[in-house]
PDB file of N, CA and C in Angstrom:
ATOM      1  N   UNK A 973      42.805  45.698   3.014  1.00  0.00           N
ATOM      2  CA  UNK A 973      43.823  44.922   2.380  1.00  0.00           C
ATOM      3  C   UNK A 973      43.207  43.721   1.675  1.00  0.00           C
ATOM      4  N   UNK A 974      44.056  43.020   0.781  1.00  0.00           N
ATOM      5  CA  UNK A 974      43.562  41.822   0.025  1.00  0.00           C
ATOM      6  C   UNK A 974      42.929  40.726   0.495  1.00  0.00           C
ATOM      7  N   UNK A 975      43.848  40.692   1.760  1.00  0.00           N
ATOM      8  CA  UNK A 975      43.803  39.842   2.495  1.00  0.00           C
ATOM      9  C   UNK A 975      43.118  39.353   3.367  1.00  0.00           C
ATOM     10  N   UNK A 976      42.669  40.535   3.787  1.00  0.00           N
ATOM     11  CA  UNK A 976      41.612  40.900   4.860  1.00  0.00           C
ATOM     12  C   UNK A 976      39.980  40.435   4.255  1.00  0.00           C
ATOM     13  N   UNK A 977      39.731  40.096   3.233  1.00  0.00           N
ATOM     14  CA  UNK A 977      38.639  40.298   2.320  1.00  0.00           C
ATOM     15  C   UNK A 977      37.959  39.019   2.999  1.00  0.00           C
ATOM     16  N   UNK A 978      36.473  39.332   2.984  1.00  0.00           N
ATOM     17  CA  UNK A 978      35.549  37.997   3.103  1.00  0.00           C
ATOM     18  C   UNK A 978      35.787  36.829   2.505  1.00  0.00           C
ATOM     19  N   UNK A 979      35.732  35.853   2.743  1.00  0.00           N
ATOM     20  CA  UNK A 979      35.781  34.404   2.053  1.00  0.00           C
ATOM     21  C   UNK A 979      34.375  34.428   0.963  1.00  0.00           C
ATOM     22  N   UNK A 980      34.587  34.247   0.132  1.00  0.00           N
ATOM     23  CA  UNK A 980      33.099  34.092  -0.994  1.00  0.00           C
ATOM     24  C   UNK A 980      32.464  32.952  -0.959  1.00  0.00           C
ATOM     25  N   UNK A 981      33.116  31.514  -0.621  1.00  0.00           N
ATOM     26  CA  UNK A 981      32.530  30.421  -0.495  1.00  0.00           C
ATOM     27  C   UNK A 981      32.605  30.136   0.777  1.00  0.00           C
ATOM     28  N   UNK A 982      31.752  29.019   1.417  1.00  0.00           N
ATOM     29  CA  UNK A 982      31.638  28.246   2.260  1.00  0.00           C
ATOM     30  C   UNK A 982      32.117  27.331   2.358  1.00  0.00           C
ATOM     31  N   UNK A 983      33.187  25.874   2.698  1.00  0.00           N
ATOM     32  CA  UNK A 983      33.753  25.149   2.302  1.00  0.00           C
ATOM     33  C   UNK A 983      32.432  23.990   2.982  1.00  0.00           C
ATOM     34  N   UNK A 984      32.231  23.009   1.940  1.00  0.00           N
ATOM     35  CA  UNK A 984      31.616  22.052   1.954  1.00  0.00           C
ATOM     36  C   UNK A 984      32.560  20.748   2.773  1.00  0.00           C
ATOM     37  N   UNK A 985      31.236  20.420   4.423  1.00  0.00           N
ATOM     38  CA  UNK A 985      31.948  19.366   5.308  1.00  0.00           C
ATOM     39  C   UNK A 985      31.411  17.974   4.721  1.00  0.00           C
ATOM     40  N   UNK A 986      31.776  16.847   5.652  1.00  0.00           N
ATOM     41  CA  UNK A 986      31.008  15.876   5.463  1.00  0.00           C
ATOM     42  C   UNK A 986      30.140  15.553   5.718  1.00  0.00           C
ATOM     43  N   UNK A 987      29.882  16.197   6.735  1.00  0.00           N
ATOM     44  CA  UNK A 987      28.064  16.025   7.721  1.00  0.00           C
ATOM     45  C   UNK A 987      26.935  17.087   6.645  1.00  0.00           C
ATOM     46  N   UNK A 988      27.649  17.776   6.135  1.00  0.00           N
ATOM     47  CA  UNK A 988      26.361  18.448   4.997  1.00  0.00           C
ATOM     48  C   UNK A 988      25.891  17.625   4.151  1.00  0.00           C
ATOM     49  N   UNK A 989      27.208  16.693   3.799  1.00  0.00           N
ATOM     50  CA  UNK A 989      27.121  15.777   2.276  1.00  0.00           C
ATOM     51  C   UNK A 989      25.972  14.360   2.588  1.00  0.00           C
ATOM     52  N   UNK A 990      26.431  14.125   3.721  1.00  0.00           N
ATOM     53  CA  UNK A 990      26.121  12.615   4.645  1.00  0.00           C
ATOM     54  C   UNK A 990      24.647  12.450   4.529  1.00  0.00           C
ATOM     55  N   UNK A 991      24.314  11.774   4.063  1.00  0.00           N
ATOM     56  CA  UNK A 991      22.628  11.264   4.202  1.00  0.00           C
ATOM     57  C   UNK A 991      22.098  10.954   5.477  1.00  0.00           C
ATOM     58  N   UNK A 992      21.262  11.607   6.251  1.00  0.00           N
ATOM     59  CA  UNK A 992      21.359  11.188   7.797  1.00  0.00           C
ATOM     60  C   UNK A 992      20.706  10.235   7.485  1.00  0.00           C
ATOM     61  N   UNK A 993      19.482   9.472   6.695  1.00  0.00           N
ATOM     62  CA  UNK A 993      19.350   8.236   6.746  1.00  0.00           C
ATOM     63  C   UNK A 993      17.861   7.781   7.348  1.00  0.00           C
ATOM     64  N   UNK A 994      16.916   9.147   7.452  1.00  0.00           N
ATOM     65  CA  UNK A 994      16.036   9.477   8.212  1.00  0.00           C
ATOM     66  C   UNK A 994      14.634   9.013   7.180  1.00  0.00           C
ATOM     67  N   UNK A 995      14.534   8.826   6.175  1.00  0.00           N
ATOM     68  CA  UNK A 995      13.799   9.394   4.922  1.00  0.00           C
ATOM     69  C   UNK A 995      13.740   8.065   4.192  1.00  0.00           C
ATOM     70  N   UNK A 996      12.771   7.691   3.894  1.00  0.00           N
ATOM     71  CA  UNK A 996      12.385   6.611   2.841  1.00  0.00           C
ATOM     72  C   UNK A 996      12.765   6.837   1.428  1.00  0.00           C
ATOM     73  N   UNK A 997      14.066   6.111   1.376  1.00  0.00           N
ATOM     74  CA  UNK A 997      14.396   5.878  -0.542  1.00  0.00           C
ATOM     75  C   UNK A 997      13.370   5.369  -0.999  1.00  0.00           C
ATOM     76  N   UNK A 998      12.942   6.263  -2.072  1.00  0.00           N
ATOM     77  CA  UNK A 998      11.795   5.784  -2.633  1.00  0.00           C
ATOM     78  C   UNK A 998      12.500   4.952  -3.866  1.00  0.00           C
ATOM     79  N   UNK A 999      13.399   4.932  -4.978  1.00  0.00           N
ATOM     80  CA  UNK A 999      14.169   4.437  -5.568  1.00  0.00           C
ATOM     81  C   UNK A 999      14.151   2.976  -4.771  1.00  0.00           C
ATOM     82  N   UNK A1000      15.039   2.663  -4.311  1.00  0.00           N
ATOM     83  CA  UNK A1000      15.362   1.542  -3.338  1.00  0.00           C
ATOM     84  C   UNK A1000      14.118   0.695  -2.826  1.00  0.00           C
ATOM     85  N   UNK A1001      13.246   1.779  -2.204  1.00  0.00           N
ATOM     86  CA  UNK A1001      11.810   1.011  -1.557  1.00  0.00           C
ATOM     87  C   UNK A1001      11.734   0.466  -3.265  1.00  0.00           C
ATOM     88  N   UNK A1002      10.947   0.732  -4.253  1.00  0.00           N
ATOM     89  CA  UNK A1002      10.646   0.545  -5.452  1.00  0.00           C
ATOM     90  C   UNK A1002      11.135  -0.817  -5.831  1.00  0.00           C
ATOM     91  N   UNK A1003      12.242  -1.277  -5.657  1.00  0.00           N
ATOM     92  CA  UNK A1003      13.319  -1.709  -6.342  1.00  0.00           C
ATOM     93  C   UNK A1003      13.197  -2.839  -5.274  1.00  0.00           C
ATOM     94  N   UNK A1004      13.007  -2.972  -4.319  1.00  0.00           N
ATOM     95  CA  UNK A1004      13.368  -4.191  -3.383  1.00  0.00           C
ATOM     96  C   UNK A1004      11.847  -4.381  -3.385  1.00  0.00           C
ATOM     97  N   UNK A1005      10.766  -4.120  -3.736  1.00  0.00           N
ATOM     98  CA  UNK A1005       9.241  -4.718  -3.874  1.00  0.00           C
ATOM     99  C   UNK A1005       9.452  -5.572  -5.007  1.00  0.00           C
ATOM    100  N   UNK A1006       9.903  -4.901  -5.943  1.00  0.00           N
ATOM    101  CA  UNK A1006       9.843  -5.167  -7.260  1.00  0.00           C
ATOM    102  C   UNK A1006      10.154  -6.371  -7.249  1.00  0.00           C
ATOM    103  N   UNK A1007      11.704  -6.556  -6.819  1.00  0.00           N
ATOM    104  CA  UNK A1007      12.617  -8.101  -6.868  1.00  0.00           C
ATOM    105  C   UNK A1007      12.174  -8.760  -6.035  1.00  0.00           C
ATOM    106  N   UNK A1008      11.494  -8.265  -4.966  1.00  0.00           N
ATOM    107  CA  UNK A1008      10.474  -9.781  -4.011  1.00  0.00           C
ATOM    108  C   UNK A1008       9.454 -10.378  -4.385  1.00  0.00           C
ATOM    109  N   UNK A1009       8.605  -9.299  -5.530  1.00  0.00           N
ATOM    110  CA  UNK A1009       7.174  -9.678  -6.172  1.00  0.00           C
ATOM    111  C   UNK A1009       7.986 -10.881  -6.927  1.00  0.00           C
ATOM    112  N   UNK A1010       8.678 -10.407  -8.566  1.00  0.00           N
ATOM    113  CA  UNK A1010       9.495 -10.626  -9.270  1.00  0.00           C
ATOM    114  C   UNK A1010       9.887 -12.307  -8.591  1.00  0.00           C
ATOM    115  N   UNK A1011      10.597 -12.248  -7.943  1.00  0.00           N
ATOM    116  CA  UNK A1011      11.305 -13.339  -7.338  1.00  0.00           C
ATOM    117  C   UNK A1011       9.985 -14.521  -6.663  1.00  0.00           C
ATOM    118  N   UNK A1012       9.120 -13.908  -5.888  1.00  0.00           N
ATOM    119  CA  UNK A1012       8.185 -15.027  -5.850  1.00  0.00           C
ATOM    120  C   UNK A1012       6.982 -15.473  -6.885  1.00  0.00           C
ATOM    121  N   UNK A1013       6.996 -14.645  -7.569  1.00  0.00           N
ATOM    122  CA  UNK A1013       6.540 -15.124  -9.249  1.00  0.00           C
ATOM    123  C   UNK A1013       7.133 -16.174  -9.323  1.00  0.00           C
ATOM    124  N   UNK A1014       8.325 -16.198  -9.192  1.00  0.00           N
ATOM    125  CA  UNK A1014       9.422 -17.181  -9.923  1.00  0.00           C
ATOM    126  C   UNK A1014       9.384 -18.447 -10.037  1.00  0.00           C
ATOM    127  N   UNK A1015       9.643 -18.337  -8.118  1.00  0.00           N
ATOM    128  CA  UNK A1015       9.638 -19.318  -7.295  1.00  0.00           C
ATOM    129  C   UNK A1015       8.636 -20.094  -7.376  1.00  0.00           C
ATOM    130  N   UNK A1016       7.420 -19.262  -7.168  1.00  0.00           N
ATOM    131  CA  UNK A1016       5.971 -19.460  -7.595  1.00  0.00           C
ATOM    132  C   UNK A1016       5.708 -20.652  -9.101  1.00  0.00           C
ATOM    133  N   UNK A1017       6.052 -19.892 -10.325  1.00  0.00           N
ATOM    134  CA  UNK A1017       5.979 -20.958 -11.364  1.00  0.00           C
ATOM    135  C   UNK A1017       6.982 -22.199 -11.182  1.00  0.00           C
ATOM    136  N   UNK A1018       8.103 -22.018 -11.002  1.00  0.00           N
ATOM    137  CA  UNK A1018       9.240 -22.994 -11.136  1.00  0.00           C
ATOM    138  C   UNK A1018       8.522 -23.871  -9.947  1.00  0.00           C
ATOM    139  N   UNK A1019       8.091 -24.108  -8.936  1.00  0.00           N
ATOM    140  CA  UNK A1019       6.968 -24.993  -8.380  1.00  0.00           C
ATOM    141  C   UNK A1019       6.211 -25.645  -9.163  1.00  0.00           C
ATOM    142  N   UNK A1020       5.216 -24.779  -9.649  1.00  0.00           N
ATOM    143  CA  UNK A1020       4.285 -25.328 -10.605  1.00  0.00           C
ATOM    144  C   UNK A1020       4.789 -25.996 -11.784  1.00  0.00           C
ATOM    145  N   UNK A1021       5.812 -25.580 -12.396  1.00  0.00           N
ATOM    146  CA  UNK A1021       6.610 -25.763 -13.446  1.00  0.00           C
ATOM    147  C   UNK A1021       7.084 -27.410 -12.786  1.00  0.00           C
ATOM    148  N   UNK A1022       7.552 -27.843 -11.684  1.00  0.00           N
ATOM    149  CA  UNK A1022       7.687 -28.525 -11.271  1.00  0.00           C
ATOM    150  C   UNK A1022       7.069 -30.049 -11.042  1.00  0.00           C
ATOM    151  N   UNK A1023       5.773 -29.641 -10.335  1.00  0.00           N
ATOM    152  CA  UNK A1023       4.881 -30.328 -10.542  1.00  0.00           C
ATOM    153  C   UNK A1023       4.190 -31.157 -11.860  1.00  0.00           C
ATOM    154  N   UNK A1024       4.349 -30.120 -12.878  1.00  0.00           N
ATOM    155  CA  UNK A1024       3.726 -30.197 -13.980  1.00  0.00           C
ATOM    156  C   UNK A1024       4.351 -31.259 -15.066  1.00  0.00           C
ATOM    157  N   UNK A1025       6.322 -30.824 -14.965  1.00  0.00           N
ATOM    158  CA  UNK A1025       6.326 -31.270 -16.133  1.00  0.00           C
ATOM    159  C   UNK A1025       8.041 -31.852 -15.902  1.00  0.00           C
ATOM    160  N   UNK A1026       8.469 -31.649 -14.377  1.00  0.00           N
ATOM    161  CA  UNK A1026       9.463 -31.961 -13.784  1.00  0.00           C
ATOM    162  C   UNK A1026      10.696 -31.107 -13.277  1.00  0.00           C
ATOM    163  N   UNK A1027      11.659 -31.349 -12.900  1.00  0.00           N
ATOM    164  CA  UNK A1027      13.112 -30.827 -12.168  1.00  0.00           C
ATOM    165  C   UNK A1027      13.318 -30.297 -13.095  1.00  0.00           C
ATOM    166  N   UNK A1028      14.006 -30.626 -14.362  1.00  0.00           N
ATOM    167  CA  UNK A1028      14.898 -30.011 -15.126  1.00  0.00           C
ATOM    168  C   UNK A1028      14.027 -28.783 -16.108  1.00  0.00           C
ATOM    169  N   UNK A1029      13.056 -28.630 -16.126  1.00  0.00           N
ATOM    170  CA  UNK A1029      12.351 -27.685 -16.796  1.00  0.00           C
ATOM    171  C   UNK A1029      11.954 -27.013 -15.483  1.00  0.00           C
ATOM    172  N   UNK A1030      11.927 -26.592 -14.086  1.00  0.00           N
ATOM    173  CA  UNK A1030      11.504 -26.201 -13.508  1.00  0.00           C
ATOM    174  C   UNK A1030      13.212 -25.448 -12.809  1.00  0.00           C
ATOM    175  N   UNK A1031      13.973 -25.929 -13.039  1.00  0.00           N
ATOM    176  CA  UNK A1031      15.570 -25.432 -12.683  1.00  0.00           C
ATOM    177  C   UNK A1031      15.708 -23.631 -13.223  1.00  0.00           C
ATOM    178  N   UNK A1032      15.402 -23.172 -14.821  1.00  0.00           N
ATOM    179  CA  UNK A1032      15.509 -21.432 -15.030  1.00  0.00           C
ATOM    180  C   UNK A1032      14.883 -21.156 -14.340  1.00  0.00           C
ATOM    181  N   UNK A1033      13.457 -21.539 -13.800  1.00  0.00           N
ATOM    182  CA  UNK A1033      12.985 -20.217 -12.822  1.00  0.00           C
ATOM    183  C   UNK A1033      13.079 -20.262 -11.356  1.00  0.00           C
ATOM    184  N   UNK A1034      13.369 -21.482 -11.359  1.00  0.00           N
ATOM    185  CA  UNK A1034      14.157 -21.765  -9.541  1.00  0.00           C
ATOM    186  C   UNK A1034      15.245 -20.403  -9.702  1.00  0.00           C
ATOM    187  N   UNK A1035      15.868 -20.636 -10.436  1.00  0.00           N
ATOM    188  CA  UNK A1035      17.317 -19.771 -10.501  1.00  0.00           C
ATOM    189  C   UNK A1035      16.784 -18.315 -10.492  1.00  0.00           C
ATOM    190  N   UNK A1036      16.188 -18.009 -11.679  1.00  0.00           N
ATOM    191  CA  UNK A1036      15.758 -16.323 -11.619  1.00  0.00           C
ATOM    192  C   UNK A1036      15.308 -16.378 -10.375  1.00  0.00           C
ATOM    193  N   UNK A1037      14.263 -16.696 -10.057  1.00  0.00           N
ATOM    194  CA  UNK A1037      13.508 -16.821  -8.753  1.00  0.00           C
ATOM    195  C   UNK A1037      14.265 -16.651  -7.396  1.00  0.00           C
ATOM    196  N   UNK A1038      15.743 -17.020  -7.093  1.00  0.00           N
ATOM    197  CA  UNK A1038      16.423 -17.161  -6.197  1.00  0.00           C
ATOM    198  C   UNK A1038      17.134 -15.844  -6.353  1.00  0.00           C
ATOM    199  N   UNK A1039      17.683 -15.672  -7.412  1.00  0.00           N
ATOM    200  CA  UNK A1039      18.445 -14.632  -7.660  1.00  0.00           C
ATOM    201  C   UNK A1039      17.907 -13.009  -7.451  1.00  0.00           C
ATOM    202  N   UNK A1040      16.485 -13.161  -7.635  1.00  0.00           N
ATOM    203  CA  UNK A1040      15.605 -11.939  -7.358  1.00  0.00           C
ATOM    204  C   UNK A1040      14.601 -12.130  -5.832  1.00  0.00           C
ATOM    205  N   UNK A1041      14.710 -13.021  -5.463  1.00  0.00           N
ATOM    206  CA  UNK A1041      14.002 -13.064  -4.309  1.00  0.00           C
ATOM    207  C   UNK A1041      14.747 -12.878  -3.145  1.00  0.00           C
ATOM    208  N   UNK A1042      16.120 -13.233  -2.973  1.00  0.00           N
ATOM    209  CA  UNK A1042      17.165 -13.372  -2.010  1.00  0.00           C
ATOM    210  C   UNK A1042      17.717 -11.789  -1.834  1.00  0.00           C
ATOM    211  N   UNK A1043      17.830 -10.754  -2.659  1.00  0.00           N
ATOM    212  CA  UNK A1043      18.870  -9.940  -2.644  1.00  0.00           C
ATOM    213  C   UNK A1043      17.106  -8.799  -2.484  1.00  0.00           C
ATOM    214  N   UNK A1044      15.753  -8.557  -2.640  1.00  0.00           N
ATOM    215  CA  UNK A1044      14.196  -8.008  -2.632  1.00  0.00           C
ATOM    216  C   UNK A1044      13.992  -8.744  -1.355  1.00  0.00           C
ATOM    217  N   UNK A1045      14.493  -9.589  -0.701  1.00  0.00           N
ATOM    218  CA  UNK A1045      13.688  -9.623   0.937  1.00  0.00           C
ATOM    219  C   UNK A1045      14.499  -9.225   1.787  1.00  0.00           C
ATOM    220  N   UNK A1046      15.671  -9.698   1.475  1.00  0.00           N
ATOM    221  CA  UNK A1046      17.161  -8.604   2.190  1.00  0.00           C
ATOM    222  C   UNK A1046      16.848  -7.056   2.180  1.00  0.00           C
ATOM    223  N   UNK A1047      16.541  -6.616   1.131  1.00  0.00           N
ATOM    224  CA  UNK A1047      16.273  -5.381   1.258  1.00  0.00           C
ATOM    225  C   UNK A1047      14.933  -4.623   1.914  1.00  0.00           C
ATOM    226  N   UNK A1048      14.156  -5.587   1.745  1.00  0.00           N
ATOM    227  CA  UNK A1048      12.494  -5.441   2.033  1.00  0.00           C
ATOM    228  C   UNK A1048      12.413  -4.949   3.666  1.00  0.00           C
ATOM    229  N   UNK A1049      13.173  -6.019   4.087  1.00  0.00           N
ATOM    230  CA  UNK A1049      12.931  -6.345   5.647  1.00  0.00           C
ATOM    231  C   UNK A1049      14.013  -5.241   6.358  1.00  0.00           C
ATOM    232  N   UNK A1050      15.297  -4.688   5.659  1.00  0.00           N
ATOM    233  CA  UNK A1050      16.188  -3.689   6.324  1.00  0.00           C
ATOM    234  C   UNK A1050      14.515  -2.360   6.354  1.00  0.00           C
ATOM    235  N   UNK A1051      14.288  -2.516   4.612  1.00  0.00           N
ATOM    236  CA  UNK A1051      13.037  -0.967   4.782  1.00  0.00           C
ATOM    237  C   UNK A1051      11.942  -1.503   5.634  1.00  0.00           C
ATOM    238  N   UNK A1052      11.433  -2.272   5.907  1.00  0.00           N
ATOM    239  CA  UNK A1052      10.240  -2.257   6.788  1.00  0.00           C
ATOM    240  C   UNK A1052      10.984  -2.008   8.219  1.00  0.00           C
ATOM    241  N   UNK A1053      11.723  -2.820   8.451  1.00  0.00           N
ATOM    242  CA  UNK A1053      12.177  -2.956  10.202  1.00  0.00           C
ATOM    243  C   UNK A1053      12.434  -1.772  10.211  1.00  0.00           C
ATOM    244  N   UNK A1054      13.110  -1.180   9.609  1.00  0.00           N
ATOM    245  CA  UNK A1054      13.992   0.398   9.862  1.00  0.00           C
ATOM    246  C   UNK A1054      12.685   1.577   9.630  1.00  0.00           C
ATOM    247  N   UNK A1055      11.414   1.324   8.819  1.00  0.00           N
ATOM    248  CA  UNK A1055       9.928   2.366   8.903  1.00  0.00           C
ATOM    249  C   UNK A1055       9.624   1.799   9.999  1.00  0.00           C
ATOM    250  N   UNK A1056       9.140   0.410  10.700  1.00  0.00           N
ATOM    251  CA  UNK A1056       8.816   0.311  12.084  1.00  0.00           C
ATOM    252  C   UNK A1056       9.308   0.972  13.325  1.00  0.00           C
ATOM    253  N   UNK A1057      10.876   1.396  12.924  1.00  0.00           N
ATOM    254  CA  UNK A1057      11.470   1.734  13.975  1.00  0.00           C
ATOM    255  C   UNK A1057      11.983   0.548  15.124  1.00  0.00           C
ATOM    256  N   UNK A1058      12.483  -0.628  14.461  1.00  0.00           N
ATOM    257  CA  UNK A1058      13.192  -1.473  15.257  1.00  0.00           C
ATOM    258  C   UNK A1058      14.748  -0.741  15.050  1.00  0.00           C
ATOM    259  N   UNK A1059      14.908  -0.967  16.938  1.00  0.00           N
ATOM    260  CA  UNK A1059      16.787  -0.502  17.002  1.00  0.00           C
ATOM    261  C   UNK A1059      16.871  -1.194  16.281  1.00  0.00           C
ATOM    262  N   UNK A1060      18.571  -1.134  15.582  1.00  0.00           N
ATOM    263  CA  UNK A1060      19.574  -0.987  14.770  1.00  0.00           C
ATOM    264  C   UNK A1060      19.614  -1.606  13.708  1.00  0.00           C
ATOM    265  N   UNK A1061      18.785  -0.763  12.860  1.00  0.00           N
ATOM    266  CA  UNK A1061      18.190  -0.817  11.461  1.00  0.00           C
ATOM    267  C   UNK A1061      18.517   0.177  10.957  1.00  0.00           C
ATOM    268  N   UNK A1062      18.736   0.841   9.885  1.00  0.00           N
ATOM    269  CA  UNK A1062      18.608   2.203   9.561  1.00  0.00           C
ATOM    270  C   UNK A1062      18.559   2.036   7.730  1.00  0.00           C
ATOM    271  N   UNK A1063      18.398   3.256   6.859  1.00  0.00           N
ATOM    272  CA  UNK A1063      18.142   2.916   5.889  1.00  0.00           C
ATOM    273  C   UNK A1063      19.400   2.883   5.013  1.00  0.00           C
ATOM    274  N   UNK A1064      20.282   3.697   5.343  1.00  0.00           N
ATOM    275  CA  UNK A1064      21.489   3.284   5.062  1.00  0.00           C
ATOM    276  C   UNK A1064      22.532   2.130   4.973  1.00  0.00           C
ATOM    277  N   UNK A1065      21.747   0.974   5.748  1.00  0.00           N
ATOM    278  CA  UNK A1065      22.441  -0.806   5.699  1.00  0.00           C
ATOM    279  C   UNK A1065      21.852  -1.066   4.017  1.00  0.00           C
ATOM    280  N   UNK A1066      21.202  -0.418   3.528  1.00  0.00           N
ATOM    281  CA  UNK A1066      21.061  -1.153   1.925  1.00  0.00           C
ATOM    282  C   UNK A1066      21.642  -0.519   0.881  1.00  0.00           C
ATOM    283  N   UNK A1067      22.453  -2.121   0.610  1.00  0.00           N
ATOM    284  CA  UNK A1067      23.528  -1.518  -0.462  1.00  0.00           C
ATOM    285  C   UNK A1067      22.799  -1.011  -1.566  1.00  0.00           C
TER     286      UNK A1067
END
């Protein structure tokens, strides 16, 4: 009967879809080096920038510098702690 017939597909769950979370984003790893190097460059000149020639010329790269260093060590430290294998880390906490 018609009815009786095999199913042709498999229906797709959520635990197939789900990233277990096991596996180094290499994307992400990439991307949170990048904005920590990036960001202490920054920080790095806007110091020097500081020293050199004062506050208010040393304020754009304070800013880039903050803006890329804050959001690259947040991420840095979820991927290292979570490759060390410290409990409750995993690689999935990075947005």
């Amino acid at each position: 009967m018609c009815w009786e017939t095999e199913k042709k597909f498999k229906p797709v769950t959520y635990a197939q879809t789900y990233n277990n979370g096991k596996t180094l984003p290499p994307r992400t790893t990439l991307m949170a080096i990048f904005l920590l190097i990036f960001g202490c460059c920054f920080l790095l000149i806007g110091f020097v920038t500081w020293l050199e020639w004062g506050t208010y010329e040393a304020i754009p790269f304070w800013t880039l510098g903050g803006i890329t260093f804050i959001p690259g060590s947040y991420a840095s430290g979820i991927i290292f702690f979570t490759w060390i294998g410290k409990r409750g880390y995993r690689y999935d906490q990075i947005p």
